XYZ file of N, CA and C in Angstrom:
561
model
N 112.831 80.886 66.420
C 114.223 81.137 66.105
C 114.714 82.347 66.901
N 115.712 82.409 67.378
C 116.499 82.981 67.882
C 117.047 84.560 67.491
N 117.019 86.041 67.828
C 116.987 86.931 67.131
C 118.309 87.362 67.335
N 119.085 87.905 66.113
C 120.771 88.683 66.473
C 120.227 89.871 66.097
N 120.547 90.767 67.219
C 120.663 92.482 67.666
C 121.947 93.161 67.310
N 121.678 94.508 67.104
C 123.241 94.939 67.061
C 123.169 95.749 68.213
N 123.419 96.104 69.218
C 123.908 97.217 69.789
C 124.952 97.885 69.604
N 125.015 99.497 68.714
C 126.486 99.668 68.644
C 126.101 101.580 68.655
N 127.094 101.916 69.124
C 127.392 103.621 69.223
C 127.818 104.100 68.008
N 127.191 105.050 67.517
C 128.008 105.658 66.582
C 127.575 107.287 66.119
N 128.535 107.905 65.507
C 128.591 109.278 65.610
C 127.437 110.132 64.587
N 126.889 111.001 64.621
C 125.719 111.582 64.051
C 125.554 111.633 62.283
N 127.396 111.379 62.128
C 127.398 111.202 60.585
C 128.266 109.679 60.199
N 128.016 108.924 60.827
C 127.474 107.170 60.835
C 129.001 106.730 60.943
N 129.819 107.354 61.717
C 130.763 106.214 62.092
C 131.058 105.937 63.398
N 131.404 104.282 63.165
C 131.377 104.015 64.911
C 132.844 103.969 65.533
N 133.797 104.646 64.760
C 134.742 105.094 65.428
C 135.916 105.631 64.379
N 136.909 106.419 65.511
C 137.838 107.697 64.296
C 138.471 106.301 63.196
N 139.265 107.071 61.962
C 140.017 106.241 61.029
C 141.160 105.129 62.309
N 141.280 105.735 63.367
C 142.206 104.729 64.014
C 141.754 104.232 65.101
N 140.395 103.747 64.765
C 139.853 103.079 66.327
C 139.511 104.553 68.031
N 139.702 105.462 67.250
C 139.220 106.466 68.425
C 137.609 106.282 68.582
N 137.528 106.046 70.170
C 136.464 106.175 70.572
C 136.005 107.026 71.159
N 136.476 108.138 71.861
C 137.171 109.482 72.851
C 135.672 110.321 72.573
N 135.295 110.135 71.437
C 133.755 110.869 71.721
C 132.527 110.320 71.723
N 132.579 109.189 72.365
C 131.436 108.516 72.757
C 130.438 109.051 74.293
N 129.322 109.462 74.134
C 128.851 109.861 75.478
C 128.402 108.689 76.040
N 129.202 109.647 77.496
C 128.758 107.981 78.586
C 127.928 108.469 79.944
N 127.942 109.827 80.065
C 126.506 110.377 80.634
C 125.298 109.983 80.826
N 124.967 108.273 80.817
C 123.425 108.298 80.818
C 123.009 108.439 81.925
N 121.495 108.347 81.264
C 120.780 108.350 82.750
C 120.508 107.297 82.855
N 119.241 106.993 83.718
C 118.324 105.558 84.434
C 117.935 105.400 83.183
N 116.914 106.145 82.376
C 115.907 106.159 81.338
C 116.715 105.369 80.350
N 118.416 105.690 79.947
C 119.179 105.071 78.666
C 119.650 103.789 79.287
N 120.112 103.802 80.551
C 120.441 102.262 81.037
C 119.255 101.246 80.877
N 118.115 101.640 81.346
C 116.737 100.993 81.587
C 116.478 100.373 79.624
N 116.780 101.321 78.846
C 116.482 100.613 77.502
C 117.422 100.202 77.130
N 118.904 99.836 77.341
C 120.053 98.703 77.064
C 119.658 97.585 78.117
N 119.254 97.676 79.306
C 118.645 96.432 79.698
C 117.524 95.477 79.439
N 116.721 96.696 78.963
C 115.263 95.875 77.893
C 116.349 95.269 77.029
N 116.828 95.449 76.333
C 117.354 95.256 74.930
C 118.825 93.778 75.381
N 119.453 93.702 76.676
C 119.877 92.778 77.079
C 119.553 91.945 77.807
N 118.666 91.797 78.136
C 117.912 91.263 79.883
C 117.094 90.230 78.763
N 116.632 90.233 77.573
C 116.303 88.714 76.941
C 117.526 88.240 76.073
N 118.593 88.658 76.301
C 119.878 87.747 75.454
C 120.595 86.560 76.652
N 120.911 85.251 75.750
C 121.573 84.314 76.691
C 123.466 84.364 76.285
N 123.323 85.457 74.972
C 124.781 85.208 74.402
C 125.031 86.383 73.762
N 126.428 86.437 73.570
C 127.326 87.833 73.076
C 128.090 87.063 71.930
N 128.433 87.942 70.828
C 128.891 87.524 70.083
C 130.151 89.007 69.340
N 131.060 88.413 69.275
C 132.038 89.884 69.016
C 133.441 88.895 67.767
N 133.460 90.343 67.702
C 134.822 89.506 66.621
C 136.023 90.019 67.289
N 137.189 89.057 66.895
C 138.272 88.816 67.534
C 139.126 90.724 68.411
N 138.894 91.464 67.858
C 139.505 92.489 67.690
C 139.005 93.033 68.884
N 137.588 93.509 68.681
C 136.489 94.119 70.089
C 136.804 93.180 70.973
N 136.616 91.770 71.156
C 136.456 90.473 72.292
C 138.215 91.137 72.667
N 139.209 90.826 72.163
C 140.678 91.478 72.912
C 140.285 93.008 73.957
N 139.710 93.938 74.109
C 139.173 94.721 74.739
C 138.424 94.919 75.513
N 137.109 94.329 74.999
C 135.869 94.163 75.251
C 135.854 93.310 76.839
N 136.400 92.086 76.891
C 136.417 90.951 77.629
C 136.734 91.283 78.956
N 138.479 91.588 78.758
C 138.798 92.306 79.704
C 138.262 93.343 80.649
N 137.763 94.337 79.846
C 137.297 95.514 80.385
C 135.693 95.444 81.388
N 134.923 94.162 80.936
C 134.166 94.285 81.648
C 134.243 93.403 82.934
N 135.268 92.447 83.009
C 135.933 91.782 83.760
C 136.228 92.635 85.014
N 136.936 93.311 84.871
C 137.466 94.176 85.557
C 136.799 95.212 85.953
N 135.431 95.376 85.582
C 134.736 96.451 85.937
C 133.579 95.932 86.837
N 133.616 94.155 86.682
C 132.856 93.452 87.665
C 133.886 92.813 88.976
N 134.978 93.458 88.877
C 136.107 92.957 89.927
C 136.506 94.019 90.895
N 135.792 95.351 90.304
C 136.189 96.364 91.057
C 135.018 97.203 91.530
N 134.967 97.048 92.828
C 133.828 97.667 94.114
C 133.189 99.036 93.218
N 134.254 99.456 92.469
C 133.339 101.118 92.164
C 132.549 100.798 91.337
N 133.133 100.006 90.182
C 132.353 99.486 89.237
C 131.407 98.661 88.681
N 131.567 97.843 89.661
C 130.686 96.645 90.100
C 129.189 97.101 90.003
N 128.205 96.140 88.383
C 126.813 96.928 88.915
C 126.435 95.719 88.010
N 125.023 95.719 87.993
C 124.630 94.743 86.887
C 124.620 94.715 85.658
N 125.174 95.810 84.655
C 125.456 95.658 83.572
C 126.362 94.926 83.270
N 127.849 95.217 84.401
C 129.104 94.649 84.160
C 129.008 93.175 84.723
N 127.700 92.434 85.735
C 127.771 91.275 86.106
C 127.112 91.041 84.674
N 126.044 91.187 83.719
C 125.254 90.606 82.813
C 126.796 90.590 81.601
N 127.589 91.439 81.571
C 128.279 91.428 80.139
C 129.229 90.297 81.013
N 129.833 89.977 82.082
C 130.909 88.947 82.356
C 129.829 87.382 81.788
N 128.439 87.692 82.736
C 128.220 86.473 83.378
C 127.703 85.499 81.977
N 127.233 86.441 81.085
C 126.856 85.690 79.690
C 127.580 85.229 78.820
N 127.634 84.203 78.328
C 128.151 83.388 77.107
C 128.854 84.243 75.794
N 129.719 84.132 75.764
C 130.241 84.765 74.475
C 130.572 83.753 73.546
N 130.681 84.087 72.107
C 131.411 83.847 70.800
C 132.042 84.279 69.879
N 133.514 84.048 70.072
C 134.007 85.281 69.709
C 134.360 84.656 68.393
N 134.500 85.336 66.667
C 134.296 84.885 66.136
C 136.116 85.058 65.620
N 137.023 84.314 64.898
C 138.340 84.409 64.719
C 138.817 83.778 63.425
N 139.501 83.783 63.402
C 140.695 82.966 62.056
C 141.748 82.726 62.633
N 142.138 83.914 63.678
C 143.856 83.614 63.813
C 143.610 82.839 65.214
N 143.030 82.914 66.297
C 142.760 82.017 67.057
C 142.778 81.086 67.347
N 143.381 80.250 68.330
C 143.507 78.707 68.840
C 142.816 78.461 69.542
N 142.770 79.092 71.120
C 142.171 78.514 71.816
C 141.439 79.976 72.529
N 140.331 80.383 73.565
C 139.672 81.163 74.373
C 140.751 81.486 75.583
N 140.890 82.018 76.284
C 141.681 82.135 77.591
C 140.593 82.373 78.377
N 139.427 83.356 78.028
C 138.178 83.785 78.504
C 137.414 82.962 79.184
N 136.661 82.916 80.533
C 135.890 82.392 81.066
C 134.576 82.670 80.348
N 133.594 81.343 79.695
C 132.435 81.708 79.243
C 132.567 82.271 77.832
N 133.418 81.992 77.229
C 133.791 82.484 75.802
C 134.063 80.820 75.041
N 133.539 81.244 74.069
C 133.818 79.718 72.768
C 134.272 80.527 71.589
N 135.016 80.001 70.547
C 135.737 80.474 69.451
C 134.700 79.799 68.726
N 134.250 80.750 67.150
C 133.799 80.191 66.487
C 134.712 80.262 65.114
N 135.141 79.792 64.088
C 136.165 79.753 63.194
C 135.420 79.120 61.487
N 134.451 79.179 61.447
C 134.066 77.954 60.236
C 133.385 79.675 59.880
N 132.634 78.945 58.869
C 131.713 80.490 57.445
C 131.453 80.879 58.828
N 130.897 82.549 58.379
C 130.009 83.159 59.220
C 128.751 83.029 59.531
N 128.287 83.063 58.184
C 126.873 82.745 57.698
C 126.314 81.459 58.589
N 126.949 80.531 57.866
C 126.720 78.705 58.377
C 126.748 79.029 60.114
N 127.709 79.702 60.526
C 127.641 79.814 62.511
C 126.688 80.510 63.089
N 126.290 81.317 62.454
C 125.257 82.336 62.895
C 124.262 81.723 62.947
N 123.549 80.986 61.776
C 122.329 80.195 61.481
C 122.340 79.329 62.529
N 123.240 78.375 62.699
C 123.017 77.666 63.668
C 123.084 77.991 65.285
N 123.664 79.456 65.383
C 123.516 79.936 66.639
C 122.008 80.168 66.644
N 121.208 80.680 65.914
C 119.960 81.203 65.575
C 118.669 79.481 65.739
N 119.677 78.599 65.385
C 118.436 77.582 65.611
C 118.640 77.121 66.839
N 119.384 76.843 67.559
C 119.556 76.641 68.826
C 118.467 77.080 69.957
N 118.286 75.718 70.248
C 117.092 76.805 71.416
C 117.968 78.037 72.898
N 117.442 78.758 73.434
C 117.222 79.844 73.491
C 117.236 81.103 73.483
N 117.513 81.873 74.555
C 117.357 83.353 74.242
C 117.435 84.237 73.221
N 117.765 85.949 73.125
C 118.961 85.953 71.800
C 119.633 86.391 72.025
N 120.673 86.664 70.952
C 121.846 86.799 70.729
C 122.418 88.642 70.390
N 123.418 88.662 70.504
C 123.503 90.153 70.765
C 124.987 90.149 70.313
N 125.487 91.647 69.361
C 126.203 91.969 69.146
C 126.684 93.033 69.163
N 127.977 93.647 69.565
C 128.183 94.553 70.061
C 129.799 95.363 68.643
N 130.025 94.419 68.311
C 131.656 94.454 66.920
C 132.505 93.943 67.216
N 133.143 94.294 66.372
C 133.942 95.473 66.106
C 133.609 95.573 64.395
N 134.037 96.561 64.212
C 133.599 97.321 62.708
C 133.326 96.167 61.595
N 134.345 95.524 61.363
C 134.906 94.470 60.180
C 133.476 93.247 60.334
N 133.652 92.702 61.501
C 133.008 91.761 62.388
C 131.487 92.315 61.650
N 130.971 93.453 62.043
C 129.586 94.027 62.037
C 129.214 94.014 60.319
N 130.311 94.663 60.058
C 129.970 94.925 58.544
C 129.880 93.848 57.516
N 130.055 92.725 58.013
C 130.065 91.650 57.451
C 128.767 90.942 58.212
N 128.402 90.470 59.176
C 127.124 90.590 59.620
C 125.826 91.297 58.192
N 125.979 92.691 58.865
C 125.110 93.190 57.591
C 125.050 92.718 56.600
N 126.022 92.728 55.861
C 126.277 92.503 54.252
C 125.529 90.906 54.163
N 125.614 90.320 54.792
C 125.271 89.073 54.419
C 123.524 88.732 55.241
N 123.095 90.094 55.869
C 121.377 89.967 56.140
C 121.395 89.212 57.578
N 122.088 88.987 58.224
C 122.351 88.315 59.245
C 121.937 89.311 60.806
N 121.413 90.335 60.639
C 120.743 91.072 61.817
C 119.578 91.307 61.766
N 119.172 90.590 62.586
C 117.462 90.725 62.973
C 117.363 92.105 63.567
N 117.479 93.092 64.324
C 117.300 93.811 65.048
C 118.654 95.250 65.185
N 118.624 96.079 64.976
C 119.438 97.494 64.866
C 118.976 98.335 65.854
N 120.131 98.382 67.010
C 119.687 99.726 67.797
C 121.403 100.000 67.938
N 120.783 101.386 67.150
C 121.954 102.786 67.169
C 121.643 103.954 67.685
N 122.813 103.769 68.271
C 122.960 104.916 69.510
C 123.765 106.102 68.792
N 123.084 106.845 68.279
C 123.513 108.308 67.831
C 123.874 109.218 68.751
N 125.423 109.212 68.542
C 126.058 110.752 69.757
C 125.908 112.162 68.868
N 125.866 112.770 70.381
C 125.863 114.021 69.144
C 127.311 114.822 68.833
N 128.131 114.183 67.926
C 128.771 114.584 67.662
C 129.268 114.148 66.266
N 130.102 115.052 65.842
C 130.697 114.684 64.006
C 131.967 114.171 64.240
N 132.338 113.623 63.027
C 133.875 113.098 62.858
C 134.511 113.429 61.912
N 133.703 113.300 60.717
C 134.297 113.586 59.361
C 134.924 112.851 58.621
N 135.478 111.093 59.861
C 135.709 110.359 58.906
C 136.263 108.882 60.052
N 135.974 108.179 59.530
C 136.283 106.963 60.130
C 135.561 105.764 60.118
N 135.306 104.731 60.660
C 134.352 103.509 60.206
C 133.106 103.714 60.291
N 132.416 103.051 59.240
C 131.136 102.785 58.871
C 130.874 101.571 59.038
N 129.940 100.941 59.511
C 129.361 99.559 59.511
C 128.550 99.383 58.008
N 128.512 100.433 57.380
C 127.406 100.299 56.068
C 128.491 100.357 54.684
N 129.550 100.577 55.083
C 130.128 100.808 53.775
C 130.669 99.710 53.457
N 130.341 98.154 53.508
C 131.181 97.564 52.895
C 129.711 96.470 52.147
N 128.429 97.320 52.393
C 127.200 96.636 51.132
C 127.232 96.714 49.847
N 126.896 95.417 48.970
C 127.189 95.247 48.059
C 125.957 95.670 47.107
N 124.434 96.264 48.148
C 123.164 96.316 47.336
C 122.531 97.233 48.648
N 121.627 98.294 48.263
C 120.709 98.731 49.382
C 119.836 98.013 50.447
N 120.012 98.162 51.549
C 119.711 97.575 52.594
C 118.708 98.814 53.081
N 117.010 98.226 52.849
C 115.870 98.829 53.579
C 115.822 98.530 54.658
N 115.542 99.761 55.679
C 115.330 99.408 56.977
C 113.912 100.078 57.634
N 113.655 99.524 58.419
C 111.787 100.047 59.362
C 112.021 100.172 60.434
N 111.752 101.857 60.525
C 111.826 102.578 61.830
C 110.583 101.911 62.875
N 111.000 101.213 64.219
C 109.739 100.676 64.896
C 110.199 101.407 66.137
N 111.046 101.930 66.347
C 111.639 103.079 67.573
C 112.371 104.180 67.449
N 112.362 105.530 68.020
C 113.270 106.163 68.312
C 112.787 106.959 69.334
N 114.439 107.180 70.354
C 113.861 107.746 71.528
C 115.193 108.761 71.930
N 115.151 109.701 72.752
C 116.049 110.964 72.823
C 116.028 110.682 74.339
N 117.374 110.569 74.744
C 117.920 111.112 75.878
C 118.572 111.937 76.262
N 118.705 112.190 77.866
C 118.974 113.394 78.392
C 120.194 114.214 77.836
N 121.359 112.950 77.798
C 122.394 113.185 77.549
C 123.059 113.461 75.685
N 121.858 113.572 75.018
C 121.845 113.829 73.784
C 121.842 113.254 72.630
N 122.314 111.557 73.215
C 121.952 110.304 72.429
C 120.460 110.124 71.926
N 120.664 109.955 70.670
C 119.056 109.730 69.937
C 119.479 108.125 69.609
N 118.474 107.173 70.154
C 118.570 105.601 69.791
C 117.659 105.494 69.184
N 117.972 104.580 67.669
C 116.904 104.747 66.917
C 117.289 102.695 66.398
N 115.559 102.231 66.652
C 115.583 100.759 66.744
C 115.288 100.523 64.914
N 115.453 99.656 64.463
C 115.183 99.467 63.088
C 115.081 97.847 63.015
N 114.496 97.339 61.957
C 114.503 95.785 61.178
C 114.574 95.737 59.868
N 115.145 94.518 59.728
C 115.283 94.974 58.162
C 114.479 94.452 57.271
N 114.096 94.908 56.303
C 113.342 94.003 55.444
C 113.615 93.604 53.954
Protein backbone atom coordinates (compact mmCIF):
# COMPACT_ATOMS: atom_id res chain seq x y z
CA UNK A 1 0.00 0.00 0.00
CA UNK A 2 0.86 3.21 -0.85
CA UNK A 3 2.22 5.78 1.97
CA UNK A 4 0.65 9.67 2.46
CA UNK A 5 3.50 12.05 3.90
CA UNK A 6 3.00 15.41 5.12
CA UNK A 7 5.59 17.79 4.27
CA UNK A 8 4.75 21.05 5.89
CA UNK A 9 6.73 24.20 7.59
CA UNK A 10 5.79 25.40 10.62
CA UNK A 11 6.78 27.82 13.37
CA UNK A 12 8.61 26.63 16.73
CA UNK A 13 5.26 27.08 18.62
CA UNK A 14 3.23 24.81 15.98
CA UNK A 15 1.70 27.06 13.55
CA UNK A 16 1.98 26.76 9.94
CA UNK A 17 1.03 30.14 9.27
CA UNK A 18 -0.02 33.90 10.83
CA UNK A 19 -4.09 34.14 11.78
CA UNK A 20 -4.20 35.52 8.03
CA UNK A 21 -2.31 33.13 5.96
CA UNK A 22 1.19 35.02 6.62
CA UNK A 23 3.94 33.09 5.60
CA UNK A 24 6.77 36.02 5.70
CA UNK A 25 8.68 33.95 8.33
CA UNK A 26 9.37 30.93 6.78
CA UNK A 27 13.25 30.20 6.28
CA UNK A 28 14.28 29.59 2.85
CA UNK A 29 18.12 29.62 3.40
CA UNK A 30 18.83 26.00 2.86
CA UNK A 31 21.55 24.32 2.18
CA UNK A 32 22.49 21.05 -0.08
CA UNK A 33 22.18 18.93 3.27
CA UNK A 34 18.08 20.36 3.70
CA UNK A 35 17.39 20.14 -0.12
CA UNK A 36 19.11 16.58 -0.27
CA UNK A 37 16.44 15.40 2.62
CA UNK A 38 13.17 16.99 0.80
CA UNK A 39 14.41 15.03 -2.14
CA UNK A 40 14.83 11.71 -0.19
CA UNK A 41 11.45 12.44 1.07
CA UNK A 42 10.10 13.35 -2.74
CA UNK A 43 12.17 11.44 -5.20
CA UNK A 44 9.82 8.12 -4.10
CA UNK A 45 6.38 10.08 -4.56
CA UNK A 46 4.39 9.61 -8.03
CA UNK A 47 1.63 12.23 -6.67
CA UNK A 48 0.78 15.54 -4.80
CA UNK A 49 -2.16 16.03 -3.19
CA UNK A 50 -3.32 19.70 -1.84
CA UNK A 51 -6.59 21.21 -1.06
CA UNK A 52 -8.29 23.68 -3.11
CA UNK A 53 -6.91 26.85 -1.36
CA UNK A 54 -2.83 25.89 -1.32
CA UNK A 55 -3.36 24.12 -5.16
CA UNK A 56 -4.76 28.14 -6.19
CA UNK A 57 -1.03 29.22 -5.18
CA UNK A 58 0.83 26.39 -4.98
CA UNK A 59 0.33 25.36 -8.85
CA UNK A 60 1.06 28.42 -10.24
CA UNK A 61 4.04 29.26 -8.40
CA UNK A 62 5.92 26.31 -9.21
CA UNK A 63 4.95 26.61 -12.79
CA UNK A 64 6.53 29.56 -13.11
CA UNK A 65 9.50 28.84 -11.27
CA UNK A 66 10.04 25.91 -13.84
CA UNK A 67 9.42 28.59 -16.74
CA UNK A 68 11.92 30.87 -15.55
CA UNK A 69 15.88 30.36 -16.39
CA UNK A 70 16.75 31.65 -12.71
CA UNK A 71 14.55 29.37 -11.23
CA UNK A 72 14.51 26.54 -13.13
CA UNK A 73 16.04 23.45 -11.00
CA UNK A 74 14.79 20.07 -10.20
CA UNK A 75 12.70 20.64 -7.40
CA UNK A 76 10.52 23.02 -9.46
CA UNK A 77 10.70 20.34 -12.58
CA UNK A 78 9.63 17.36 -9.83
CA UNK A 79 6.69 19.72 -8.17
CA UNK A 80 5.32 20.73 -12.06
CA UNK A 81 6.14 17.35 -13.57
CA UNK A 82 4.12 15.13 -10.91
CA UNK A 83 0.52 14.31 -10.73
CA UNK A 84 -1.58 16.27 -8.51
CA UNK A 85 -5.06 15.97 -6.65
CA UNK A 86 -6.43 18.65 -5.69
CA UNK A 87 -9.08 17.98 -3.34
CA UNK A 88 -12.48 20.61 -3.69
CA UNK A 89 -16.26 21.11 -3.23
CA UNK A 90 -16.54 24.30 -5.03
CA UNK A 91 -14.71 23.10 -8.11
CA UNK A 92 -15.76 22.06 -11.65
CA UNK A 93 -13.22 21.45 -13.62
CA UNK A 94 -8.79 21.53 -13.23
CA UNK A 95 -7.33 24.28 -15.61
CA UNK A 96 -3.92 22.67 -14.32
CA UNK A 97 -1.77 20.53 -16.44
CA UNK A 98 -1.38 17.08 -14.53
CA UNK A 99 -3.92 17.96 -11.87
CA UNK A 100 -7.35 15.78 -11.28
CA UNK A 101 -10.12 17.12 -8.88
CA UNK A 102 -11.10 14.88 -6.30
CA UNK A 103 -14.74 15.87 -4.76
CA UNK A 104 -16.43 12.61 -3.06
CA UNK A 105 -15.55 11.74 1.22
CA UNK A 106 -12.05 12.31 1.98
CA UNK A 107 -11.51 9.32 3.73
CA UNK A 108 -13.15 6.94 0.83
CA UNK A 109 -10.43 9.09 -1.84
CA UNK A 110 -7.51 8.78 0.05
CA UNK A 111 -7.94 4.95 0.63
CA UNK A 112 -8.28 4.40 -2.72
CA UNK A 113 -5.44 6.69 -3.71
CA UNK A 114 -3.48 4.45 -1.16
CA UNK A 115 -4.55 1.12 -2.95
CA UNK A 116 -3.62 2.04 -6.23
CA UNK A 117 -0.51 0.68 -7.38
CA UNK A 118 2.37 2.96 -7.13
CA UNK A 119 4.65 5.28 -5.61
CA UNK A 120 3.59 7.62 -2.66
CA UNK A 121 1.76 10.19 -2.15
CA UNK A 122 2.66 13.48 -0.61
CA UNK A 123 1.11 16.37 0.94
CA UNK A 124 1.98 19.62 1.27
CA UNK A 125 -2.00 21.71 2.59
CA UNK A 126 -3.24 23.95 3.18
CA UNK A 127 -4.24 24.15 6.93
CA UNK A 128 -8.10 23.02 6.73
CA UNK A 129 -7.09 20.34 3.97
CA UNK A 130 -4.20 18.92 6.55
CA UNK A 131 -6.17 19.11 9.60
CA UNK A 132 -8.67 17.04 8.41
CA UNK A 133 -6.22 14.51 6.97
CA UNK A 134 -5.01 14.09 10.61
CA UNK A 135 -8.16 13.98 12.37
CA UNK A 136 -9.33 11.19 10.45
CA UNK A 137 -5.60 8.99 10.79
CA UNK A 138 -5.04 9.35 7.20
CA UNK A 139 -1.03 10.19 7.39
CA UNK A 140 1.34 7.63 7.23
CA UNK A 141 4.40 9.71 7.59
CA UNK A 142 5.07 13.53 9.36
CA UNK A 143 8.00 15.59 8.45
CA UNK A 144 7.98 19.06 10.13
CA UNK A 145 10.06 21.54 9.39
CA UNK A 146 10.49 23.67 12.54
CA UNK A 147 11.62 27.47 11.87
CA UNK A 148 13.09 29.13 14.36
CA UNK A 149 10.83 31.47 15.00
CA UNK A 150 7.49 32.37 17.25
CA UNK A 151 4.14 33.71 16.27
CA UNK A 152 1.94 33.68 19.06
CA UNK A 153 -0.86 32.80 17.05
CA UNK A 154 -2.21 31.47 13.93
CA UNK A 155 -2.94 27.93 12.32
CA UNK A 156 -2.40 24.73 13.78
CA UNK A 157 -2.74 21.55 11.84
CA UNK A 158 -3.46 19.81 15.41
CA UNK A 159 -6.15 21.82 16.67
CA UNK A 160 -9.03 20.57 15.08
CA UNK A 161 -8.45 16.57 16.94
CA UNK A 162 -11.15 15.17 18.40
CA UNK A 163 -8.81 12.51 20.70
CA UNK A 164 -4.86 12.38 21.31
CA UNK A 165 -2.87 11.51 18.49
CA UNK A 166 0.55 9.42 19.58
CA UNK A 167 3.33 9.97 17.55
CA UNK A 168 7.16 8.01 17.14
CA UNK A 169 10.06 9.99 16.81
CA UNK A 170 12.16 7.80 13.95
CA UNK A 171 14.10 11.21 12.88
CA UNK A 172 15.32 14.45 13.73
CA UNK A 173 17.89 16.44 12.12
CA UNK A 174 19.23 20.30 12.49
CA UNK A 175 20.23 22.43 9.78
CA UNK A 176 22.47 25.07 8.99
CA UNK A 177 19.93 27.48 8.54
CA UNK A 178 18.17 26.73 11.89
CA UNK A 179 15.36 24.48 10.75
CA UNK A 180 15.06 21.40 13.07
CA UNK A 181 13.03 18.55 10.82
CA UNK A 182 11.66 16.21 12.91
CA UNK A 183 10.15 12.78 11.00
CA UNK A 184 7.35 11.02 13.06
CA UNK A 185 4.53 7.96 12.45
CA UNK A 186 1.74 7.53 14.00
CA UNK A 187 0.56 4.93 15.98
Amino acid sequence: MRKLKLQIQMTADGYISGPNGEIDWMTWDWDDKLNSYVEGITSPVDTIILGRKLAEGFIPHWTSQLESADTADDGAQKMVETDKIVFTKTMEKSGWARTKLAKGDLTEEICKLKEKEGKDIIVYGGGTFVSALIRENLIDEFHLFINPVAIGNGVNIFSKLDRRKNLTLIQSEVFKCGIVVLCYLPH
